Structure formats: C-alpha cells, structure tokens
Amino acid sequence: MLKILEYSITHFCEHILRLRIEVAQDISGELYGASIPIMGKSEGECNFYLFFPKEFLKKIAEILINDENLKKMTGAI
C-alpha cells in the first residue's frame, strides 16, 4: 500500500507537474492538503493526506490553470 502511495505522489508531482520532490525538515504556517484514498483487498479504504504550503499551491495553479482570470482569483499570479 505504501508503494502505491509513493507512486501516486511521485506521479502527480514529478510526471504531471514536472516538479522535483524535496525533503522538508518541518511543516508549519498556512497549509493546504489533498486526500489520497487507496483501496486495499483486506484493509478496505485507507486515506492518506498530503500537506503542502501555499507557495506550492500557487505553483500547481500556474502549471494546471491556463485561464488568466482564474489565476488572478487564486492568487497564482
């Protein structure tokens, strides 16, 4: 199950967004999160949470959102 989780995070960050994953010593301040549900045969559904700072959310918006007005609303630009 952890290999699936690791691949999901790597795929989204490095393959889709083309951003390198870096280790953080601590996590504080204003945070945003994403839920990653994984279904196991014997475990049922397990939910994992990925937390990231606002700056990373802006990077995601810059990459995925092509509409300039929407970028302004989200603070991506």
Short mmCIF file of N, CA and C in Angstrom, two decimals:
data_model
loop_
_atom_site.label_atom_id
_atom_site.label_comp_id
_atom_site.label_asym_id
_atom_site.label_seq_id
_atom_site.Cartn_x
_atom_site.Cartn_y
_atom_site.Cartn_z
N MET A 1 0.82 -1.19 0.00
CA MET A 1 0.00 0.00 0.00
C MET A 1 0.87 1.26 0.00
N LEU A 2 1.97 1.25 0.74
CA LEU A 2 2.84 2.42 0.76
C LEU A 2 3.51 2.67 -0.58
N LYS A 3 3.78 1.60 -1.33
CA LYS A 3 4.37 1.76 -2.67
C LYS A 3 3.37 2.46 -3.60
N ILE A 4 2.09 2.13 -3.45
CA ILE A 4 1.05 2.78 -4.25
C ILE A 4 0.98 4.27 -3.90
N LEU A 5 1.03 4.57 -2.61
CA LEU A 5 1.00 5.95 -2.15
C LEU A 5 2.21 6.72 -2.69
N GLU A 6 3.39 6.14 -2.56
CA GLU A 6 4.61 6.79 -3.04
C GLU A 6 4.53 7.04 -4.55
N TYR A 7 4.05 6.05 -5.30
CA TYR A 7 3.93 6.23 -6.75
C TYR A 7 2.92 7.32 -7.08
N SER A 8 1.80 7.38 -6.36
CA SER A 8 0.77 8.40 -6.62
C SER A 8 1.34 9.80 -6.45
N ILE A 9 2.08 10.01 -5.38
CA ILE A 9 2.68 11.32 -5.12
C ILE A 9 3.74 11.64 -6.16
N THR A 10 4.60 10.68 -6.45
CA THR A 10 5.66 10.89 -7.45
C THR A 10 5.05 11.17 -8.81
N HIS A 11 4.04 10.41 -9.19
CA HIS A 11 3.41 10.59 -10.49
C HIS A 11 2.82 12.00 -10.62
N PHE A 12 2.08 12.43 -9.61
CA PHE A 12 1.46 13.75 -9.67
C PHE A 12 2.51 14.87 -9.71
N CYS A 13 3.45 14.82 -8.78
CA CYS A 13 4.44 15.92 -8.68
C CYS A 13 5.46 15.91 -9.81
N GLU A 14 6.07 14.77 -10.05
CA GLU A 14 7.19 14.73 -10.99
C GLU A 14 6.77 14.46 -12.44
N HIS A 15 5.76 13.63 -12.65
CA HIS A 15 5.37 13.30 -14.02
C HIS A 15 4.36 14.29 -14.60
N ILE A 16 3.36 14.68 -13.81
CA ILE A 16 2.33 15.59 -14.31
C ILE A 16 2.78 17.05 -14.19
N LEU A 17 3.21 17.45 -12.98
CA LEU A 17 3.60 18.85 -12.76
C LEU A 17 5.03 19.15 -13.19
N ARG A 18 5.85 18.12 -13.32
CA ARG A 18 7.27 18.27 -13.66
C ARG A 18 8.02 19.05 -12.58
N LEU A 19 7.64 18.81 -11.31
CA LEU A 19 8.31 19.44 -10.17
C LEU A 19 9.03 18.37 -9.36
N ARG A 20 10.20 18.71 -8.88
CA ARG A 20 11.02 17.77 -8.11
C ARG A 20 10.55 17.75 -6.65
N ILE A 21 10.43 16.57 -6.07
CA ILE A 21 10.04 16.42 -4.67
C ILE A 21 11.28 16.61 -3.81
N GLU A 22 11.15 17.43 -2.77
CA GLU A 22 12.26 17.69 -1.85
C GLU A 22 11.83 17.39 -0.43
N VAL A 23 12.78 16.94 0.38
CA VAL A 23 12.52 16.64 1.78
C VAL A 23 12.44 17.95 2.57
N ALA A 24 11.46 18.05 3.46
CA ALA A 24 11.32 19.22 4.32
C ALA A 24 11.63 18.82 5.76
N GLN A 25 12.31 19.69 6.47
CA GLN A 25 12.64 19.42 7.87
C GLN A 25 11.43 19.61 8.78
N ASP A 26 10.60 20.58 8.46
CA ASP A 26 9.38 20.80 9.24
C ASP A 26 8.31 21.36 8.32
N ILE A 27 7.11 21.39 8.83
CA ILE A 27 6.00 21.92 8.05
C ILE A 27 5.17 22.79 8.99
N SER A 28 5.01 24.06 8.62
CA SER A 28 4.29 24.98 9.50
C SER A 28 3.66 26.08 8.66
N GLY A 29 2.92 26.94 9.31
CA GLY A 29 2.27 28.04 8.60
C GLY A 29 0.97 27.60 7.97
N GLU A 30 0.55 28.36 6.97
CA GLU A 30 -0.70 28.09 6.26
C GLU A 30 -0.49 26.90 5.32
N LEU A 31 -1.24 25.83 5.55
CA LEU A 31 -1.06 24.61 4.77
C LEU A 31 -2.33 24.24 4.01
N TYR A 32 -2.14 23.58 2.89
CA TYR A 32 -3.23 23.04 2.10
C TYR A 32 -3.00 21.54 1.99
N GLY A 33 -4.04 20.80 1.73
CA GLY A 33 -3.88 19.35 1.68
C GLY A 33 -4.70 18.69 0.60
N ALA A 34 -4.32 17.47 0.34
CA ALA A 34 -5.03 16.64 -0.63
C ALA A 34 -5.16 15.24 -0.03
N SER A 35 -6.30 14.64 -0.23
CA SER A 35 -6.55 13.28 0.25
C SER A 35 -6.24 12.30 -0.87
N ILE A 36 -5.57 11.22 -0.51
CA ILE A 36 -5.27 10.16 -1.47
C ILE A 36 -5.90 8.87 -0.91
N PRO A 37 -7.10 8.51 -1.39
CA PRO A 37 -7.73 7.27 -0.92
C PRO A 37 -7.15 6.06 -1.68
N ILE A 38 -6.86 5.01 -0.94
CA ILE A 38 -6.35 3.77 -1.53
C ILE A 38 -7.19 2.62 -1.00
N MET A 39 -7.68 1.79 -1.92
CA MET A 39 -8.48 0.63 -1.54
C MET A 39 -7.59 -0.60 -1.45
N GLY A 40 -7.58 -1.24 -0.29
CA GLY A 40 -6.83 -2.48 -0.12
C GLY A 40 -7.79 -3.66 -0.09
N LYS A 41 -7.32 -4.82 -0.51
CA LYS A 41 -8.20 -6.00 -0.52
C LYS A 41 -8.63 -6.38 0.89
N SER A 42 -7.71 -6.40 1.82
CA SER A 42 -8.05 -6.81 3.18
C SER A 42 -8.24 -5.63 4.12
N GLU A 43 -7.62 -4.47 3.80
CA GLU A 43 -7.67 -3.32 4.70
C GLU A 43 -8.87 -2.42 4.47
N GLY A 44 -9.54 -2.56 3.35
CA GLY A 44 -10.61 -1.63 3.00
C GLY A 44 -10.01 -0.33 2.49
N GLU A 45 -10.71 0.77 2.68
CA GLU A 45 -10.22 2.06 2.19
C GLU A 45 -9.36 2.73 3.25
N CYS A 46 -8.19 3.19 2.85
CA CYS A 46 -7.30 3.96 3.71
C CYS A 46 -7.11 5.32 3.06
N ASN A 47 -7.18 6.37 3.86
CA ASN A 47 -6.98 7.73 3.35
C ASN A 47 -5.66 8.27 3.87
N PHE A 48 -4.85 8.77 2.95
CA PHE A 48 -3.59 9.40 3.30
C PHE A 48 -3.72 10.87 2.91
N TYR A 49 -3.02 11.73 3.63
CA TYR A 49 -3.12 13.15 3.38
C TYR A 49 -1.75 13.73 3.05
N LEU A 50 -1.73 14.53 2.00
CA LEU A 50 -0.52 15.20 1.55
C LEU A 50 -0.69 16.68 1.85
N PHE A 51 0.19 17.24 2.68
CA PHE A 51 0.10 18.65 3.04
C PHE A 51 1.22 19.43 2.36
N PHE A 52 0.90 20.65 1.94
CA PHE A 52 1.90 21.47 1.27
C PHE A 52 1.61 22.94 1.54
N PRO A 53 2.65 23.79 1.47
CA PRO A 53 2.47 25.22 1.74
C PRO A 53 1.79 25.95 0.58
N LYS A 54 1.34 27.16 0.86
CA LYS A 54 0.62 27.97 -0.12
C LYS A 54 1.46 28.20 -1.38
N GLU A 55 2.77 28.36 -1.25
CA GLU A 55 3.63 28.59 -2.41
C GLU A 55 3.54 27.43 -3.39
N PHE A 56 3.45 26.20 -2.87
CA PHE A 56 3.34 25.04 -3.74
C PHE A 56 1.98 25.02 -4.44
N LEU A 57 0.93 25.42 -3.72
CA LEU A 57 -0.40 25.52 -4.33
C LEU A 57 -0.38 26.50 -5.50
N LYS A 58 0.33 27.61 -5.34
CA LYS A 58 0.46 28.58 -6.43
C LYS A 58 1.19 27.97 -7.62
N LYS A 59 2.23 27.17 -7.37
CA LYS A 59 2.95 26.51 -8.47
C LYS A 59 2.03 25.56 -9.22
N ILE A 60 1.21 24.82 -8.47
CA ILE A 60 0.26 23.90 -9.11
C ILE A 60 -0.70 24.68 -10.00
N ALA A 61 -1.23 25.80 -9.48
CA ALA A 61 -2.16 26.62 -10.25
C ALA A 61 -1.50 27.17 -11.51
N GLU A 62 -0.26 27.63 -11.40
CA GLU A 62 0.45 28.16 -12.56
C GLU A 62 0.59 27.11 -13.65
N ILE A 63 0.82 25.88 -13.26
CA ILE A 63 1.02 24.80 -14.23
C ILE A 63 -0.30 24.31 -14.82
N LEU A 64 -1.31 24.10 -13.97
CA LEU A 64 -2.54 23.45 -14.41
C LEU A 64 -3.62 24.40 -14.92
N ILE A 65 -3.61 25.66 -14.47
CA ILE A 65 -4.67 26.59 -14.85
C ILE A 65 -4.17 27.49 -15.96
N ASN A 66 -4.86 27.46 -17.10
CA ASN A 66 -4.46 28.28 -18.24
C ASN A 66 -5.23 29.59 -18.34
N ASP A 67 -6.29 29.74 -17.59
CA ASP A 67 -7.12 30.94 -17.64
C ASP A 67 -6.52 32.03 -16.76
N GLU A 68 -6.17 33.18 -17.34
CA GLU A 68 -5.52 34.27 -16.60
C GLU A 68 -6.42 34.83 -15.50
N ASN A 69 -7.73 34.97 -15.76
CA ASN A 69 -8.65 35.48 -14.74
C ASN A 69 -8.73 34.54 -13.55
N LEU A 70 -8.78 33.25 -13.81
CA LEU A 70 -8.83 32.28 -12.72
C LEU A 70 -7.52 32.28 -11.93
N LYS A 71 -6.40 32.45 -12.61
CA LYS A 71 -5.11 32.55 -11.92
C LYS A 71 -5.10 33.75 -10.98
N LYS A 72 -5.67 34.87 -11.41
CA LYS A 72 -5.72 36.06 -10.56
C LYS A 72 -6.58 35.80 -9.32
N MET A 73 -7.70 35.11 -9.50
CA MET A 73 -8.61 34.81 -8.38
C MET A 73 -7.94 33.90 -7.36
N THR A 74 -7.12 32.94 -7.81
CA THR A 74 -6.48 32.01 -6.89
C THR A 74 -5.19 32.57 -6.32
N GLY A 75 -4.75 33.72 -6.83
CA GLY A 75 -3.51 34.30 -6.34
C GLY A 75 -2.27 33.68 -6.97
N ALA A 76 -2.47 32.94 -8.06
CA ALA A 76 -1.34 32.27 -8.71
C ALA A 76 -0.45 33.26 -9.45
N ILE A 77 -1.00 34.45 -9.76
CA ILE A 77 -0.17 35.48 -10.42
C ILE A 77 -0.33 36.80 -9.72
#
